[in-house]
Short mmCIF file of C-alpha atoms in Angstrom, two decimals:
data_model
loop_
_atom_site.label_atom_id
_atom_site.label_comp_id
_atom_site.label_asym_id
_atom_site.label_seq_id
_atom_site.Cartn_x
_atom_site.Cartn_y
_atom_site.Cartn_z
CA MET A 1 -35.73 -17.81 -37.69
CA SER A 2 -36.85 -15.50 -34.92
CA ALA A 3 -35.88 -11.82 -34.92
CA PRO A 4 -32.90 -10.86 -32.72
CA GLN A 5 -33.90 -9.61 -29.31
CA SER A 6 -32.69 -6.28 -27.99
CA PHE A 7 -30.82 -6.30 -24.69
CA THR A 8 -32.50 -4.64 -21.70
CA PRO A 9 -30.23 -4.32 -18.66
CA ILE A 10 -31.57 -5.03 -15.19
CA PRO A 11 -32.18 -1.75 -13.32
CA HIS A 12 -29.08 -1.09 -11.24
CA ILE A 13 -27.18 1.80 -9.64
CA ASP A 14 -23.48 1.34 -8.95
CA ILE A 15 -21.50 4.00 -7.07
CA HIS A 16 -17.74 4.36 -7.66
CA ARG A 17 -15.87 6.62 -5.26
CA ALA A 18 -13.03 8.89 -6.36
CA GLY A 19 -10.49 7.31 -4.02
CA ASP A 20 -11.07 3.82 -5.42
CA ARG A 21 -10.03 4.67 -8.97
CA LEU A 22 -6.95 3.16 -10.61
CA LYS A 23 -4.05 5.62 -10.63
CA THR A 24 -1.03 6.49 -12.75
CA ARG A 25 1.46 8.93 -11.23
CA VAL A 26 4.71 10.13 -12.73
CA ALA A 27 6.65 13.37 -12.23
CA TRP A 28 4.42 15.42 -14.54
CA LEU A 29 1.13 13.49 -14.49
CA ASP A 30 -1.51 12.59 -11.90
CA SER A 31 -4.07 10.43 -13.71
CA LYS A 32 -7.07 8.64 -12.22
CA HIS A 33 -8.86 6.02 -14.31
CA SER A 34 -12.52 5.09 -13.89
CA PHE A 35 -11.98 1.99 -16.06
CA SER A 36 -9.09 -0.32 -16.95
CA PHE A 37 -6.43 1.71 -18.73
CA GLY A 38 -2.81 1.22 -19.77
CA GLN A 39 -0.97 -1.02 -17.35
CA HIS A 40 -4.03 -1.17 -15.10
CA TYR A 41 -6.34 -4.01 -16.10
CA ASP A 42 -9.35 -5.30 -14.24
CA PRO A 43 -11.51 -7.74 -16.26
CA ASP A 44 -14.54 -6.68 -14.20
CA ASN A 45 -14.02 -2.99 -14.92
CA THR A 46 -13.41 -2.45 -18.63
CA HIS A 47 -16.35 -0.22 -19.68
CA HIS A 48 -19.93 0.82 -19.07
CA GLY A 49 -22.29 0.95 -22.01
CA LEU A 50 -20.18 2.42 -24.82
CA LEU A 51 -17.81 4.33 -22.53
CA LEU A 52 -14.34 2.75 -22.34
CA VAL A 53 -12.26 5.56 -20.85
CA ASN A 54 -12.99 8.25 -18.27
CA ASN A 55 -9.58 9.59 -17.25
CA ASP A 56 -9.25 12.48 -14.80
CA ASP A 57 -5.82 13.97 -15.57
CA ILE A 58 -3.70 16.71 -14.00
CA VAL A 59 -0.67 17.73 -16.07
CA SER A 60 2.16 19.96 -14.83
CA PRO A 61 3.10 23.21 -16.64
CA GLY A 62 5.29 22.69 -19.70
CA GLN A 63 4.58 18.95 -19.74
CA GLY A 64 2.15 16.60 -21.41
CA PHE A 65 1.51 13.69 -23.72
CA GLU A 66 3.95 13.61 -26.62
CA THR A 67 2.76 12.66 -30.11
CA HIS A 68 1.05 9.27 -29.99
CA PRO A 69 -1.45 7.32 -32.15
CA HIS A 70 -5.16 6.55 -31.81
CA ARG A 71 -7.48 4.51 -33.99
CA ASP A 72 -11.24 3.88 -34.20
CA MET A 73 -12.26 5.88 -31.15
CA GLU A 74 -14.37 8.98 -30.49
CA ILE A 75 -12.37 11.03 -27.96
CA VAL A 76 -14.00 13.91 -26.07
CA THR A 77 -11.82 16.13 -23.87
CA TRP A 78 -13.31 18.42 -21.21
CA VAL A 79 -11.02 20.86 -19.39
CA THR A 80 -11.98 21.94 -15.86
CA LYS A 81 -8.93 24.05 -14.97
CA GLY A 82 -6.08 25.63 -16.94
CA SER A 83 -5.60 25.08 -20.65
CA LEU A 84 -4.39 22.30 -22.94
CA VAL A 85 -2.65 22.60 -26.31
CA HIS A 86 -3.77 20.10 -28.97
CA GLN A 87 -1.88 19.32 -32.18
CA ASP A 88 -2.58 16.47 -34.60
CA SER A 89 -1.40 14.87 -37.82
CA ILE A 90 -4.30 16.17 -39.91
CA GLY A 91 -3.34 19.80 -39.35
CA HIS A 92 -5.43 20.88 -36.37
CA SER A 93 -4.00 22.83 -33.46
CA GLY A 94 -5.60 24.86 -30.73
CA VAL A 95 -5.99 25.56 -27.04
CA ILE A 96 -8.72 23.79 -25.06
CA TYR A 97 -9.96 25.53 -21.90
CA PRO A 98 -13.01 25.40 -19.57
CA GLY A 99 -16.22 25.93 -21.52
CA LEU A 100 -14.80 24.65 -24.82
CA ALA A 101 -16.19 21.38 -26.21
CA GLN A 102 -13.64 19.31 -28.16
CA ARG A 103 -13.92 16.05 -30.08
CA MET A 104 -11.34 14.08 -32.02
CA SER A 105 -12.44 11.16 -34.22
CA ALA A 106 -9.45 8.85 -34.53
CA GLY A 107 -11.00 6.86 -37.37
CA LYS A 108 -8.54 4.92 -39.51
CA GLY A 109 -5.63 6.52 -37.67
CA ILE A 110 -4.41 9.83 -36.24
CA MET A 111 -1.40 11.11 -34.30
CA HIS A 112 -1.73 13.88 -31.74
CA SER A 113 -0.16 15.51 -28.71
CA GLU A 114 -1.68 17.23 -25.66
CA LYS A 115 0.33 19.53 -23.43
CA ASN A 116 -0.10 22.09 -20.70
CA ASP A 117 0.45 25.43 -22.41
CA SER A 118 2.68 26.93 -19.69
CA TRP A 119 4.73 28.57 -22.42
CA ARG A 120 1.59 30.53 -23.44
CA LEU A 121 0.67 31.11 -27.01
CA THR A 122 0.44 34.75 -25.98
CA GLY A 123 1.50 36.47 -22.78
CA ASP A 124 3.76 35.49 -19.91
CA ALA A 125 4.61 31.99 -18.77
CA HIS A 126 2.55 30.53 -15.92
CA GLN A 127 2.74 27.69 -13.42
CA VAL A 128 -0.89 26.52 -13.47
CA PRO A 129 -1.55 22.77 -13.80
CA VAL A 130 -4.20 21.76 -16.32
CA ARG A 131 -6.93 19.37 -15.22
CA PHE A 132 -9.12 17.67 -17.79
CA VAL A 133 -11.40 14.67 -18.19
CA GLN A 134 -10.81 12.60 -21.32
CA MET A 135 -13.55 10.20 -22.40
CA TRP A 136 -13.51 7.57 -25.14
CA VAL A 137 -16.52 5.90 -26.78
CA VAL A 138 -16.50 3.41 -29.63
CA PRO A 139 -17.73 4.72 -33.03
CA ASP A 140 -20.56 3.19 -35.05
CA THR A 141 -18.28 2.48 -38.00
CA PRO A 142 -14.56 1.63 -37.92
CA GLY A 143 -12.07 2.97 -40.43
CA ILE A 144 -13.66 6.37 -41.11
CA ASP A 145 -11.59 9.42 -41.99
CA PRO A 146 -10.20 11.06 -38.84
CA GLY A 147 -11.71 14.40 -37.81
CA TYR A 148 -11.63 17.18 -35.25
CA GLU A 149 -14.13 19.70 -33.89
CA GLN A 150 -14.19 22.29 -31.10
CA VAL A 151 -16.88 24.78 -30.11
CA GLU A 152 -17.12 27.42 -27.37
CA ILE A 153 -20.22 26.79 -25.18
CA GLU A 154 -19.50 28.86 -22.08
CA ASP A 155 -22.64 31.00 -22.50
CA GLU A 156 -24.91 27.95 -22.67
CA LEU A 157 -23.35 26.46 -19.54
CA LEU A 158 -23.82 29.70 -17.60
CA ARG A 159 -27.57 29.54 -18.22
CA GLY A 160 -27.73 26.39 -16.11
CA GLY A 161 -29.47 23.16 -16.98
CA LEU A 162 -28.21 20.08 -18.75
CA VAL A 163 -26.39 20.96 -22.00
CA PRO A 164 -25.89 18.30 -24.73
CA VAL A 165 -22.21 18.82 -25.48
CA ALA A 166 -21.27 15.90 -27.73
CA SER A 167 -23.80 13.65 -29.40
CA GLY A 168 -24.42 11.38 -32.36
CA MET A 169 -28.08 10.89 -31.45
CA LYS A 170 -30.71 12.09 -33.90
CA LYS A 171 -32.73 13.81 -31.16
CA HIS A 172 -29.80 16.20 -30.61
CA ASP A 173 -29.49 17.28 -34.24
CA GLY A 174 -28.97 21.03 -34.13
CA GLU A 175 -28.72 21.01 -30.33
CA SER A 176 -25.43 19.44 -29.36
CA ALA A 177 -22.30 21.56 -29.53
CA ILE A 178 -20.28 18.92 -31.37
CA ARG A 179 -21.15 15.69 -33.15
CA ILE A 180 -19.65 12.26 -32.51
CA ASN A 181 -19.75 9.22 -34.78
CA GLN A 182 -21.88 7.16 -32.40
CA LYS A 183 -25.65 7.37 -32.87
CA SER A 184 -26.42 5.74 -29.51
CA ALA A 185 -24.49 8.07 -27.19
CA ALA A 186 -24.47 11.65 -25.94
CA LEU A 187 -22.46 13.59 -23.38
CA HIS A 188 -24.33 16.18 -21.31
CA VAL A 189 -22.68 18.74 -19.03
CA ALA A 190 -24.27 20.86 -16.31
CA ARG A 191 -22.80 23.61 -14.19
CA LEU A 192 -25.08 23.32 -11.20
CA GLN A 193 -26.18 26.43 -9.39
CA PRO A 194 -27.66 26.45 -5.87
CA GLY A 195 -31.41 25.85 -5.97
CA ARG A 196 -31.45 24.80 -9.66
CA PRO A 197 -31.50 20.98 -9.91
CA ILE A 198 -31.16 18.99 -13.12
CA THR A 199 -32.75 15.67 -14.11
CA VAL A 200 -30.72 12.72 -15.36
CA PRO A 201 -31.90 11.46 -18.79
CA GLU A 202 -33.42 8.00 -19.00
CA ALA A 203 -31.40 5.40 -20.90
CA PRO A 204 -30.27 1.76 -20.77
CA PHE A 205 -26.82 2.96 -19.69
CA LEU A 206 -25.81 6.17 -17.91
CA HIS A 207 -22.52 7.38 -16.46
CA VAL A 208 -22.62 10.34 -14.07
CA PHE A 209 -19.27 11.89 -13.14
CA VAL A 210 -18.78 14.74 -10.67
CA ALA A 211 -16.11 16.88 -12.31
CA GLN A 212 -16.18 19.66 -9.71
CA GLY A 213 -17.78 20.30 -6.34
CA THR A 214 -20.25 18.25 -4.29
CA VAL A 215 -23.76 17.24 -5.33
CA GLN A 216 -26.81 15.42 -4.01
CA MET A 217 -28.37 12.77 -6.26
CA GLU A 218 -31.72 11.10 -5.68
CA GLU A 219 -31.47 7.37 -4.83
CA VAL A 220 -27.72 7.81 -4.33
CA GLY A 221 -27.03 10.55 -1.78
CA GLU A 222 -24.01 12.82 -1.59
CA LEU A 223 -21.36 12.64 -4.31
CA TYR A 224 -17.97 14.35 -4.18
CA GLU A 225 -15.52 15.50 -6.83
CA GLY A 226 -14.24 12.48 -8.74
CA ASP A 227 -17.14 10.21 -7.74
CA ALA A 228 -19.06 8.41 -10.48
CA VAL A 229 -22.37 6.58 -10.72
CA ARG A 230 -23.06 3.88 -13.32
CA LEU A 231 -26.75 3.33 -13.96
CA SER A 232 -28.41 0.57 -15.97
CA SER A 233 -31.99 0.84 -17.24
CA SER A 234 -32.54 3.89 -15.11
CA GLY A 235 -32.65 7.69 -15.12
CA GLY A 236 -34.97 10.45 -13.99
CA GLN A 237 -33.07 11.17 -10.76
CA ARG A 238 -32.66 14.80 -9.74
CA ILE A 239 -29.18 16.15 -9.03
CA GLN A 240 -28.69 19.34 -7.09
CA SER A 241 -25.91 21.22 -5.38
CA PHE A 242 -25.72 23.86 -2.67
CA GLU A 243 -22.54 25.21 -4.19
CA HIS A 244 -21.29 25.64 -7.73
CA ALA A 245 -20.56 22.19 -9.15
CA GLU A 246 -20.14 20.50 -12.52
CA VAL A 247 -21.32 17.07 -13.65
CA LEU A 248 -20.68 15.11 -16.85
CA ILE A 249 -23.40 12.64 -17.87
CA TRP A 250 -23.12 10.07 -20.66
CA GLU A 251 -26.46 8.88 -22.01
CA MET A 252 -26.04 5.58 -23.89
CA HIS A 253 -28.66 3.48 -25.66
CA SER A 254 -26.38 0.60 -26.51
CA ARG A 255 -23.42 -1.24 -25.02
CA LEU A 256 -20.09 -2.49 -26.30
CA GLY A 257 -20.63 -5.57 -28.45
CA GLN A 258 -24.40 -5.21 -28.64
#
């Protein structure tokens, strides 16, 4: 019997504009989905690599997602504006804000809630919406014990460059801010400064998301806030900005079902 062959995707760059995303809007939530999510299903747009969810959410003050379950998913939340209160069934609670890396491993089952902290844990009430990007990747092993981790990385981001924020890859041991239970994936974040470009890692699957501002990407051109680029068997492109901008880049060395 011959050895199984690894899958090598055909080199490809696919641009997805912010305005083309699937949308969920209710009184307290403005959510834009890069992939099929909830009631929105498109069989041709379910994931890229190991990334199943890339939701760009704006939640009104005093509102949010009530307690709900998750299972067998690595969930990374990145706040770009305001602050978000997290509480879960394994005893964790805290406030997530810009510059704080947060990961929740759903494992064999967890309940949690996420709300805009307009009531303030300290100080006066406010009326500031919270905007955050929530990303889900599949874990290596199902049924693990659920877990939670958050780390402040504001200082690293201010130095510029591409910062490994969440990773399960061996090459990021001791480097990434938080660890995820997926050895083939890593999330990098960069706060771009004028005149200081970054270089996209090389990988079989890459997902570049412009969280804030406008950037220029080699082989792609201009990208605006909310735009995304899905790359297969690619990488090495330079990204730069002439203003302050922020990009989220998933580096993935496997795909769902591989």
